[in-house]
Coordinates of C-alpha atoms in Angstrom, one line a residue:
Chain A
M9 CA 25.4 -12.7 -3.1
L10 CA 23.8 -8.9 -3.1
P11 CA 25.2 -6.9 0.5
L12 CA 21.6 -6.4 2.0
N13 CA 19.8 -4.1 4.4
E14 CA 23.2 -2.4 5.7
C15 CA 21.4 1.1 7.2
C16 CA 17.9 2.2 7.0
Y17 CA 16.1 -1.3 7.0
R18 CA 18.5 -3.1 9.2
L19 CA 16.5 -4.3 11.1
N20 CA 13.6 -5.7 9.3
H21 CA 14.4 -8.9 10.0
L22 CA 13.8 -8.4 14.0
D23 CA 10.4 -9.7 15.3
T24 CA 10.0 -5.8 16.8
P25 CA 11.5 -3.4 15.4
W26 CA 10.0 -1.2 16.3
D27 CA 10.5 -1.5 19.9
I28 CA 12.9 1.1 21.7
E29 CA 14.3 -2.3 24.1
T30 CA 15.1 -3.9 20.4
Y31 CA 16.9 -0.9 19.0
I32 CA 19.6 -0.6 22.0
E33 CA 20.1 -3.8 21.9
N34 CA 21.0 -2.9 18.7
G35 CA 23.6 0.0 19.4
G36 CA 20.6 2.6 19.1
Y37 CA 20.8 6.1 20.9
Q38 CA 24.7 5.1 21.6
I39 CA 25.7 8.1 19.6
W40 CA 22.9 11.0 21.2
K41 CA 24.1 9.9 24.4
Q42 CA 27.5 10.9 23.5
V43 CA 26.6 13.9 21.4
L44 CA 24.5 14.9 24.8
A45 CA 27.9 14.0 26.1
G46 CA 29.8 16.3 24.2
E47 CA 32.1 13.6 22.9
L48 CA 30.7 14.8 19.5
S49 CA 30.7 18.2 18.9
P50 CA 28.4 20.4 15.8
Q51 CA 31.8 20.5 13.3
E52 CA 32.5 17.3 14.3
I53 CA 29.4 15.5 13.3
I54 CA 29.3 17.8 10.2
D55 CA 32.6 16.6 9.5
E56 CA 31.8 12.9 9.6
I57 CA 29.0 13.2 7.5
K58 CA 30.4 15.3 4.9
T59 CA 32.7 13.0 4.7
S60 CA 30.5 10.2 4.3
N61 CA 29.3 11.1 0.9
I62 CA 25.3 11.0 1.6
R63 CA 22.9 12.6 -1.0
G64 CA 19.9 13.6 0.2
R65 CA 17.5 10.8 -0.1
G66 CA 14.4 12.5 -1.1
G67 CA 15.9 12.7 -5.2
A68 CA 17.3 16.6 -5.3
G69 CA 20.2 13.8 -4.2
F70 CA 22.5 17.6 -2.0
P71 CA 25.1 17.3 0.1
T72 CA 23.8 16.6 3.2
G73 CA 26.5 17.7 5.7
L74 CA 26.6 21.2 3.5
K75 CA 23.0 21.4 3.5
W76 CA 23.7 21.3 8.0
S77 CA 26.0 23.0 7.4
F78 CA 23.9 26.4 6.1
M79 CA 22.8 26.6 9.2
N80 CA 23.9 29.4 11.9
R81 CA 23.6 27.3 14.8
A82 CA 24.2 30.5 17.1
A83 CA 22.2 32.5 15.7
P84 CA 19.1 33.3 18.7
G85 CA 15.4 31.8 18.8
P86 CA 13.9 29.5 18.0
K87 CA 14.5 27.0 15.1
Y88 CA 13.3 23.2 13.4
I89 CA 14.5 20.4 12.3
L90 CA 11.9 18.9 9.9
C91 CA 11.5 15.5 8.3
N92 CA 10.0 14.7 4.9
S93 CA 8.2 11.6 5.6
D94 CA 5.4 12.5 3.3
E95 CA 5.8 10.6 1.2
G96 CA 4.1 10.5 -2.7
E97 CA 6.0 10.3 -5.6
P98 CA 4.1 8.0 -7.8
G99 CA 6.9 3.9 -6.9
T100 CA 8.6 5.3 -4.2
F101 CA 7.3 3.2 -0.9
K102 CA 10.9 3.1 0.9
D103 CA 10.3 5.8 3.8
R104 CA 7.0 3.9 4.7
D105 CA 9.5 0.7 5.7
I106 CA 11.7 3.4 7.5
L107 CA 8.6 4.4 9.9
R108 CA 7.1 0.7 10.1
Y109 CA 10.1 -0.7 11.2
N110 CA 12.3 1.5 11.9
P111 CA 11.0 4.7 13.8
H112 CA 14.0 5.0 16.9
Q113 CA 16.9 5.2 14.4
L114 CA 14.4 7.9 12.2
V115 CA 14.0 9.4 16.2
E116 CA 17.6 9.3 16.6
G117 CA 18.5 10.5 13.7
M118 CA 16.5 13.7 13.6
M119 CA 18.0 14.4 17.3
I120 CA 21.2 14.3 16.2
A121 CA 20.1 16.4 13.6
G122 CA 18.6 18.5 15.9
Y123 CA 21.8 19.8 17.9
T124 CA 23.4 20.0 15.4
I125 CA 22.0 22.4 13.6
G126 CA 21.6 24.3 16.8
A127 CA 17.1 23.2 16.7
T128 CA 15.0 23.0 19.4
A129 CA 12.2 21.0 18.4
G130 CA 11.9 18.6 14.8
Y131 CA 9.0 17.9 12.9
N132 CA 7.9 14.7 11.1
Y133 CA 5.6 15.8 8.2
I134 CA 3.7 12.3 7.7
R135 CA 1.1 11.8 4.4
G136 CA -1.4 11.8 6.1
E137 CA -2.7 8.0 4.4
F138 CA 0.3 6.9 6.6
W139 CA -1.6 5.6 9.6
E140 CA 0.1 2.8 11.1
P141 CA 3.6 4.3 10.4
Y142 CA 3.0 7.2 12.0
K143 CA 1.3 5.3 14.9
R144 CA 5.0 3.9 14.9
F145 CA 6.6 7.1 15.2
H146 CA 4.8 8.5 17.4
N147 CA 5.7 5.7 19.8
A148 CA 8.8 6.2 19.1
I149 CA 8.6 9.3 20.2
E150 CA 6.4 8.5 23.5
Q151 CA 9.5 6.1 24.3
A152 CA 12.0 8.3 23.4
R153 CA 10.7 10.9 26.1
E154 CA 10.0 7.7 29.0
A155 CA 13.2 6.8 28.8
G156 CA 14.3 10.3 29.3
L157 CA 16.7 10.6 25.5
L158 CA 13.8 13.3 24.8
G159 CA 12.7 16.7 26.1
E160 CA 13.4 19.3 28.3
N161 CA 17.5 18.8 30.3
I162 CA 17.7 15.7 28.7
L163 CA 20.4 13.2 30.4
G164 CA 21.5 16.0 32.8
S165 CA 23.6 17.8 29.7
G166 CA 21.4 21.4 30.1
Y167 CA 20.3 20.5 26.4
D168 CA 16.3 20.7 25.8
F169 CA 14.6 19.3 22.1
E170 CA 11.1 18.0 21.8
L171 CA 9.9 16.3 18.1
H172 CA 6.6 15.8 17.3
A173 CA 4.9 14.1 14.7
H174 CA 3.0 16.4 11.7
L175 CA 0.1 14.3 9.7
G176 CA -0.8 15.5 6.1
A177 CA -4.1 15.4 4.6
G178 CA -3.0 14.1 1.1
A179 CA -1.2 16.3 -1.8
Y180 CA 1.5 15.5 -3.4
I181 CA 2.9 19.4 -3.2
C182 CA 4.1 18.9 -0.2
G183 CA 6.7 17.0 0.0
E184 CA 8.4 20.6 -2.0
E185 CA 10.1 21.1 1.3
T186 CA 8.5 24.9 1.6
A187 CA 5.2 23.5 0.1
L188 CA 5.7 21.2 3.7
I189 CA 6.6 24.5 5.5
E190 CA 3.6 26.0 4.3
S191 CA 1.9 22.7 4.9
L192 CA 2.8 22.3 9.0
E193 CA 1.6 26.4 9.2
G194 CA -1.7 24.8 8.8
K195 CA -1.8 26.3 4.7
K196 CA -2.0 25.1 1.8
G197 CA 0.7 23.3 0.7
Q198 CA 2.3 26.2 -2.4
P199 CA 5.9 26.5 -2.7
R200 CA 7.2 29.2 -1.8
F201 CA 9.8 31.4 -3.6
K202 CA 13.6 30.6 -3.5
P203 CA 15.5 32.7 -1.9
P204 CA 14.8 32.8 1.0
F205 CA 15.7 29.4 1.6
P206 CA 14.4 27.1 4.9
A207 CA 17.8 28.1 6.6
S208 CA 17.3 31.3 7.2
Y209 CA 12.5 32.1 7.0
G210 CA 11.5 28.8 7.1
A211 CA 9.1 26.6 9.5
W212 CA 7.3 30.0 11.2
G213 CA 9.6 32.3 9.5
K214 CA 12.5 30.3 11.6
P215 CA 16.0 29.3 10.5
T216 CA 14.9 25.4 9.5
T217 CA 16.1 22.4 7.5
V218 CA 14.2 19.5 5.9
N219 CA 16.1 16.2 5.3
N220 CA 14.7 13.2 3.7
T221 CA 13.9 10.3 6.4
E222 CA 16.0 8.0 4.5
T223 CA 18.5 10.6 4.9
L224 CA 17.7 10.7 8.4
A225 CA 17.3 7.6 9.3
S226 CA 21.0 6.7 8.4
I227 CA 22.9 9.4 10.4
P228 CA 23.1 7.7 13.5
V229 CA 24.4 4.3 11.4
I230 CA 27.5 6.5 9.7
L231 CA 28.2 8.3 12.9
A232 CA 28.6 5.2 14.7
K233 CA 31.0 3.6 12.2
G234 CA 32.5 6.6 10.6
G235 CA 31.5 8.4 7.8
E236 CA 34.9 7.2 5.6
W237 CA 33.1 3.3 6.3
F238 CA 29.3 5.0 5.0
R239 CA 31.5 7.0 2.1
D240 CA 33.8 2.9 0.9
L241 CA 30.1 1.7 0.1
G242 CA 29.2 3.9 -2.4
V243 CA 30.7 5.1 -5.1
E244 CA 33.0 8.4 -6.2
N245 CA 30.1 10.4 -6.4
A246 CA 27.1 9.3 -3.7
G247 CA 28.5 7.3 -0.2
G248 CA 26.6 4.7 1.2
T249 CA 24.1 2.3 0.8
K250 CA 20.4 4.1 -0.8
C251 CA 17.7 2.5 -0.5
Y252 CA 15.4 2.0 -3.7
A253 CA 11.3 0.7 -4.1
V254 CA 11.0 -2.0 -6.4
S255 CA 7.5 -2.3 -8.2
G256 CA 5.4 -3.2 -11.5
H257 CA 5.9 -6.4 -12.8
V258 CA 8.5 -8.1 -11.1
E259 CA 7.9 -11.4 -9.6
K260 CA 8.8 -10.2 -6.3
P261 CA 8.6 -6.2 -5.9
G262 CA 9.1 -4.2 -2.3
N263 CA 12.1 -2.1 -1.1
F264 CA 16.2 -3.6 -0.6
E265 CA 18.4 -1.6 0.7
V266 CA 21.6 -2.1 -1.2
R267 CA 25.2 -0.2 -2.0
M268 CA 25.1 2.9 -3.9
G269 CA 26.6 1.6 -7.4
T270 CA 25.0 -1.7 -7.4
P271 CA 24.4 -3.0 -11.1
F272 CA 20.7 -2.8 -12.1
K273 CA 20.8 -5.9 -13.3
D274 CA 21.7 -7.2 -10.0
L275 CA 18.6 -5.2 -8.1
L276 CA 15.7 -6.4 -11.0
E277 CA 16.8 -10.1 -10.0
A278 CA 16.7 -9.4 -6.1
A279 CA 13.5 -8.6 -7.6
G280 CA 12.9 -11.4 -8.7
G281 CA 13.4 -10.9 -11.9
I282 CA 10.8 -9.9 -15.1
W283 CA 6.7 -12.1 -14.2
K284 CA 5.9 -15.0 -16.1
G285 CA 8.8 -15.2 -17.5
R286 CA 8.6 -11.7 -19.8
E287 CA 11.0 -9.5 -21.3
L288 CA 11.8 -6.4 -19.8
K289 CA 10.6 -2.9 -21.5
A290 CA 11.0 -0.4 -20.3
V291 CA 12.4 1.5 -16.4
I292 CA 11.4 4.4 -14.6
P293 CA 14.7 4.5 -12.2
G294 CA 13.7 7.5 -10.0
G295 CA 10.5 8.0 -9.7
A296 CA 7.1 9.2 -12.2
S297 CA 8.8 11.8 -12.1
T298 CA 12.2 10.6 -13.9
A299 CA 12.7 9.7 -17.5
V300 CA 11.8 6.5 -18.5
L301 CA 14.4 4.6 -20.0
P302 CA 14.5 1.4 -22.5
G303 CA 15.6 -1.5 -20.7
E304 CA 18.4 -2.4 -22.7
K305 CA 19.7 1.2 -21.7
A306 CA 18.8 -0.2 -18.0
L307 CA 19.8 -3.0 -18.1
A308 CA 23.6 -1.6 -18.9
M309 CA 23.6 1.0 -16.4
N310 CA 24.3 1.1 -11.9
M311 CA 22.5 1.9 -9.4
D312 CA 23.5 4.9 -8.3
Y313 CA 23.4 9.3 -9.7
D314 CA 26.2 9.6 -12.1
S315 CA 25.2 6.0 -14.0
I316 CA 21.7 6.7 -14.2
A317 CA 22.1 10.7 -15.7
K318 CA 24.7 9.0 -18.5
S319 CA 21.9 6.9 -19.2
G320 CA 19.5 9.4 -20.1
S321 CA 17.7 9.8 -16.2
F322 CA 17.8 10.3 -12.6
L323 CA 18.5 8.2 -9.7
G324 CA 15.4 10.3 -8.1
A325 CA 14.0 9.2 -5.0
G326 CA 15.0 5.4 -6.1
S327 CA 12.2 4.4 -7.3
V328 CA 11.8 2.2 -10.1
I329 CA 9.4 1.2 -11.7
I330 CA 9.6 -1.6 -14.1
M331 CA 7.3 -2.6 -17.6
D332 CA 7.2 -5.4 -19.3
D333 CA 6.8 -5.8 -22.9
H334 CA 2.6 -6.2 -22.5
T335 CA 3.1 -2.7 -21.9
D336 CA 1.2 0.0 -23.1
M337 CA 3.6 3.4 -23.6
V338 CA 0.7 5.6 -24.4
K339 CA -1.3 4.6 -21.5
A340 CA 1.5 4.6 -18.8
C341 CA 2.4 7.9 -19.9
E342 CA -1.9 8.9 -19.6
R343 CA -1.4 7.3 -16.0
L344 CA 1.3 9.8 -15.4
S345 CA 0.4 12.7 -16.8
W346 CA -3.1 12.4 -15.1
F347 CA -1.4 12.7 -11.7
Y348 CA 0.0 15.5 -12.4
H349 CA -2.7 17.7 -13.5
E350 CA -3.8 15.8 -10.4
E351 CA -1.6 17.1 -8.1
S352 CA -0.5 20.3 -9.5
C353 CA -0.9 23.4 -6.8
G354 CA -2.1 25.7 -8.7
Q355 CA 0.0 28.6 -8.1
C356 CA 1.7 29.1 -11.5
T357 CA -0.2 29.3 -14.9
P358 CA 2.1 26.6 -17.2
C359 CA 2.0 24.0 -14.7
R360 CA -1.6 24.3 -13.5
E361 CA -2.7 25.0 -17.4
G362 CA 0.2 23.1 -19.4
T363 CA -0.8 19.8 -17.1
G364 CA -4.1 20.0 -18.3
W365 CA -3.2 20.2 -21.5
M366 CA -0.7 17.8 -21.3
Y367 CA -3.3 15.0 -19.9
R368 CA -5.4 16.3 -22.4
V369 CA -3.5 15.6 -25.7
I370 CA -1.9 12.1 -24.5
H371 CA -5.8 11.0 -23.2
R372 CA -7.2 12.3 -27.2
I373 CA -4.7 10.1 -28.2
R374 CA -5.6 7.1 -26.0
Q375 CA -8.9 7.6 -27.3
G376 CA -8.3 7.4 -31.0
K377 CA -8.8 11.0 -31.9
G378 CA -5.0 11.6 -31.8
R379 CA -3.8 14.0 -34.4
P380 CA -0.1 13.9 -35.8
E381 CA 0.6 17.3 -34.7
D382 CA 0.0 15.8 -31.4
I383 CA 3.3 15.1 -31.0
E384 CA 5.0 17.9 -31.1
L385 CA 1.9 19.6 -29.2
L386 CA 2.6 18.0 -26.6
R387 CA 6.4 18.4 -26.9
N388 CA 5.7 21.8 -27.1
V389 CA 3.4 22.7 -23.6
G390 CA 6.1 21.0 -21.7
G391 CA 9.2 23.2 -23.1
K392 CA 6.0 25.8 -22.4
I393 CA 6.4 24.7 -18.6
M394 CA 10.0 23.8 -17.8
G395 CA 12.1 26.1 -16.2
K396 CA 9.1 28.5 -16.0
V397 CA 7.5 27.4 -12.5
I398 CA 8.3 28.2 -9.2
C399 CA 8.7 24.7 -7.9
G400 CA 10.2 21.1 -9.5
L401 CA 6.4 20.0 -10.1
G402 CA 6.4 21.3 -13.8
D403 CA 9.8 19.9 -14.6
A404 CA 8.5 16.6 -12.5
A405 CA 5.3 16.8 -15.2
A406 CA 7.2 17.6 -18.2
T407 CA 9.9 15.0 -17.9
P408 CA 7.7 11.7 -18.6
V409 CA 5.8 13.4 -21.4
S410 CA 9.2 14.5 -22.8
S411 CA 11.1 11.3 -22.8
F412 CA 8.1 8.7 -23.3
L413 CA 8.3 10.5 -26.5
E414 CA 12.2 10.3 -27.3
H415 CA 12.3 6.7 -26.6
F416 CA 8.2 5.1 -27.5
E417 CA 7.0 8.0 -30.0
H418 CA 6.0 5.3 -32.4
E419 CA 3.7 3.9 -29.9
F420 CA 2.1 7.4 -30.0
R421 CA 2.2 7.7 -33.6
H422 CA 0.2 4.0 -34.5
Y423 CA -2.4 5.6 -32.0
I424 CA -2.8 8.4 -34.0
D425 CA -2.8 6.2 -37.2
H426 CA -4.5 3.4 -36.5
G427 CA -7.0 4.6 -33.8
C428 CA -5.9 2.3 -31.0
S429 CA -2.3 0.8 -29.3
I430 CA -0.1 -1.4 -31.2
F431 CA -0.9 -5.0 -29.3
D432 CA -4.5 -4.2 -31.3
R433 CA -5.4 -5.3 -34.5
Q434 CA -7.8 -3.8 -36.3
Chain B
M19 CA -14.1 30.2 22.5
S20 CA -17.8 31.9 21.2
A21 CA -21.3 29.8 21.2
A22 CA -20.9 28.9 18.3
S23 CA -18.1 25.9 18.8
Q24 CA -20.5 24.2 21.9
G25 CA -21.8 21.6 18.6
M26 CA -18.6 19.0 17.1
I27 CA -15.6 20.6 19.8
Q28 CA -16.0 19.5 23.0
G29 CA -15.4 16.4 25.2
D30 CA -13.4 14.0 23.4
V31 CA -13.3 15.5 19.8
Q32 CA -11.9 18.6 21.3
S33 CA -9.3 16.7 23.7
R34 CA -7.9 15.6 21.1
I35 CA -7.6 18.1 18.5
D36 CA -6.1 20.1 21.8
K37 CA -3.7 17.6 21.8
W38 CA -2.7 18.4 18.2
V39 CA -2.6 22.2 18.9
A40 CA 0.1 21.4 21.9
R41 CA 2.2 20.1 19.5
Y42 CA 3.4 23.2 17.7
P43 CA 4.4 26.7 19.3
S44 CA 2.3 28.2 21.4
D45 CA 1.6 31.3 19.3
Q46 CA 0.6 29.0 16.2
P47 CA -2.8 27.3 17.2
Q48 CA -3.1 27.0 13.0
S49 CA -0.7 24.3 12.6
A50 CA -3.7 21.9 14.1
V51 CA -6.2 22.5 11.4
M52 CA -5.6 19.6 9.5
A53 CA -6.0 17.3 12.8
A54 CA -8.9 19.3 13.8
L55 CA -10.5 19.2 10.5
R56 CA -9.8 15.5 10.1
I57 CA -11.2 14.9 13.3
V58 CA -14.3 16.8 13.0
Q59 CA -15.1 14.8 9.5
E60 CA -14.8 10.9 11.5
A61 CA -16.6 12.7 14.3
N62 CA -19.4 13.8 11.6
G63 CA -19.9 9.9 9.5
G64 CA -16.4 10.9 7.3
Q65 CA -17.4 14.4 5.8
L66 CA -17.0 18.3 6.5
T67 CA -19.9 20.7 6.2
T68 CA -19.3 24.3 6.3
A69 CA -20.3 24.5 9.9
L70 CA -18.4 21.9 11.0
M71 CA -14.9 24.1 9.1
D72 CA -16.1 26.9 10.0
E73 CA -16.6 25.7 13.9
V74 CA -12.9 24.6 13.6
A75 CA -11.9 28.3 12.3
D76 CA -13.2 29.9 15.3
Y77 CA -11.7 27.5 17.5
L78 CA -8.4 27.9 16.4
G79 CA -8.3 32.0 15.5
M80 CA -8.3 31.5 11.9
T81 CA -10.4 33.0 9.6
P82 CA -13.2 30.5 7.5
I83 CA -12.3 31.2 4.5
A84 CA -8.3 29.7 5.4
V85 CA -10.0 27.1 6.6
Y86 CA -12.2 26.3 4.2
E87 CA -8.3 26.7 1.8
V88 CA -7.6 23.9 3.7
A89 CA -10.0 21.8 3.4
T90 CA -10.3 22.3 -0.4
F91 CA -6.8 21.5 -1.2
Y92 CA -6.2 18.3 0.7
S93 CA -7.7 15.5 -1.0
M94 CA -8.3 13.1 2.9
Y95 CA -11.1 15.6 3.7
E96 CA -14.7 15.1 2.0
H97 CA -17.4 17.7 0.7
Q98 CA -20.3 14.9 -0.8
P99 CA -21.5 12.0 1.2
V100 CA -19.3 9.0 1.9
G101 CA -20.2 5.8 2.6
R102 CA -19.5 4.3 5.8
H103 CA -17.0 2.1 4.6
K104 CA -14.8 4.1 2.3
L105 CA -12.8 2.2 -0.6
C106 CA -10.1 4.7 -1.7
V107 CA -8.3 2.3 -4.9
C108 CA -5.3 3.7 -5.8
T109 CA -4.3 3.9 -9.6
N110 CA -0.9 5.4 -10.1
I111 CA 1.2 3.4 -12.2
S112 CA 2.7 0.8 -9.9
C113 CA -0.9 -1.1 -9.6
M114 CA -2.0 -0.1 -12.9
L115 CA 0.8 -2.1 -14.4
R116 CA -0.2 -4.7 -11.8
G117 CA -4.4 -4.4 -12.6
S118 CA -6.0 -1.8 -10.4
D119 CA -7.9 -1.0 -14.0
E120 CA -9.6 -4.6 -13.9
L121 CA -9.8 -4.6 -10.5
L122 CA -11.7 -1.1 -10.0
D123 CA -13.9 -2.3 -12.6
Y124 CA -14.7 -5.5 -11.1
M125 CA -15.2 -3.7 -7.8
K126 CA -17.4 -1.2 -9.1
Q127 CA -19.5 -4.3 -10.2
K128 CA -19.9 -6.5 -7.2
L129 CA -20.9 -3.3 -5.5
D130 CA -22.9 -1.7 -8.1
V131 CA -21.5 1.5 -7.5
E132 CA -19.7 4.5 -9.6
V133 CA -16.3 6.1 -8.8
G134 CA -17.3 8.9 -6.8
Q135 CA -20.5 7.8 -5.6
V136 CA -22.2 6.0 -1.9
T137 CA -24.5 3.1 -2.6
A138 CA -27.9 2.5 -1.4
D139 CA -28.3 1.0 1.6
G140 CA -25.1 3.3 2.5
K141 CA -22.6 0.8 3.2
F142 CA -19.8 1.7 0.9
S143 CA -18.5 4.4 -1.7
I144 CA -15.7 4.0 -4.1
K145 CA -13.0 6.8 -4.6
T146 CA -9.7 6.8 -7.1
V147 CA -7.1 7.7 -5.4
E148 CA -3.5 9.4 -6.6
C149 CA -0.1 6.7 -4.7
L150 CA -0.5 6.4 -1.6
G151 CA 3.2 4.4 -1.0
A152 CA 2.7 0.8 -0.8
C153 CA 3.5 0.2 -4.4
G154 CA 5.4 -2.8 -3.3
G155 CA 1.9 -4.7 -2.9
A156 CA -0.2 -3.5 -5.1
P157 CA -2.5 -3.4 -6.3
M158 CA -3.6 -2.0 -2.6
M159 CA -6.4 0.3 -1.6
M160 CA -7.6 2.1 1.8
L161 CA -10.0 1.0 3.8
G162 CA -10.3 3.5 7.4
K163 CA -7.5 3.9 8.3
D164 CA -6.0 0.0 7.3
Y165 CA -4.1 0.1 3.4
Y166 CA -4.8 -3.8 2.1
E167 CA -2.1 -4.5 -0.3
N168 CA -1.5 -7.7 -2.8
L169 CA -6.0 -7.5 -4.1
D170 CA -7.6 -9.2 -6.5
E171 CA -11.2 -10.3 -7.0
K172 CA -10.5 -13.4 -4.4
R173 CA -9.4 -11.4 -1.6
V174 CA -11.9 -8.4 -2.6
D175 CA -14.3 -10.3 -1.9
E176 CA -12.9 -11.6 2.0
I177 CA -12.3 -8.1 2.7
L178 CA -15.5 -6.4 1.6
D179 CA -17.6 -9.2 2.6
G180 CA -15.9 -9.4 6.2
L181 CA -17.5 -5.8 6.9
E182 CA -20.1 -5.0 8.8

């Protein structure tokens, strides 16, 4: 039996897991009280998080303990902890369920993180479409405040901390941390140059740490059960559990919190296997911006950073998109290209122009108007975006196209040669 | 506040905006611009106008152009009329793999309306949207502030036929 839901989704099976009573009955806010009582110092917390070997769950996989240690806790003036709940990578829906079903664990995680880095306030940036998750999180803040766990001189500790939710308004790019900060400041969500990094110049110009929802929601459990416990759930290069969002052609799509290093085939089985009794054709293992893999490669890999990297892709946000043997890969690639064209913020010319160019070329191939040189043209345009723009969206846009071409070039060629997909008998 | 801000931003609308302003550092009211635009858009039947954006700018102490930038950058703000019920249909990859293109065609046919247009009676408009982060329930759509998941033609009929 696959061990499920040991950390962020640990309360999902309960009737009202979003209520503070349920959370407290299940050990909630115990760590926060220990922190306020001075039983856990910021350095001890950082050491424990480093021991846990947790890596950022938003997609980049940066070690969380190390990120927190970049903040100068003693620096005077306001500092901020930001949570990135701008979940918008196609195929990703894991944070939505943390917000809906375990908002208090996220509140506690944000408060502990805030204390550790010396923050005066925290903001959770929630995507604008997530109204129900926003309400759940906002209510959790209100309940925590009523319980005296948040605000001024919390539980007589002399420590003040404020926490708020912020709502976006529809822009994928705001999941990039400096675009998120711009958006929080009431501007277009266009990424900033780095350096300076947010730890020195973040929200409203103040030192800021940005962490993903799943990362922050994991913190109270890591500290309650110990960094070693969390580390040992995972594999050598990545500790703990991971929430995988499985979508596409499976019988039971949904979120599955499993241990790092779980074989892909076990995760696929947990999601009910391929639907309609069909065969697996391809997998996008980490969300739309990670490379697509042929089914046979995916079946041989485990769900952790190193194993997926060895297979030629990336764990990303853990957003597993499954495609069966009836899938037109050119159509799938065309749809992803449209997404990046639509969501490019327009700041850097190679991305703004290149994403549209790639979409238009794939679109004309799909229309049966492709030219033999289009394959090379697509590779060329992708190569002129990657590494030549401010943020990761450019690479995110080029990766799907290059990987679809790497593994499924014959489907593009078929469109170009015959004017139709490999499934059309013309 | 100047005379210009005596339009939409008063009473309940104003107090809702003020609650958002209070969440941010006291010298950063601009951080509430996204919430303010959403609130005035809702109060105006789902659509922004230049006058409304100017009012928000005035209220939050921003230049109008800074508000226009925000209002045209984010996809949830509308600058053209929408139906009383705006159907935001996800067509991104996970929904596409489970039939969102066919479902969208069905909805267009059922309501006799194209994407980006409003039905003759003003009741419905359809918008295609990028991934809404609910791929486990694909295909899905957003209607008002609610998500509707695991859609098929029958479910769409039930939802749309039940609307006033």
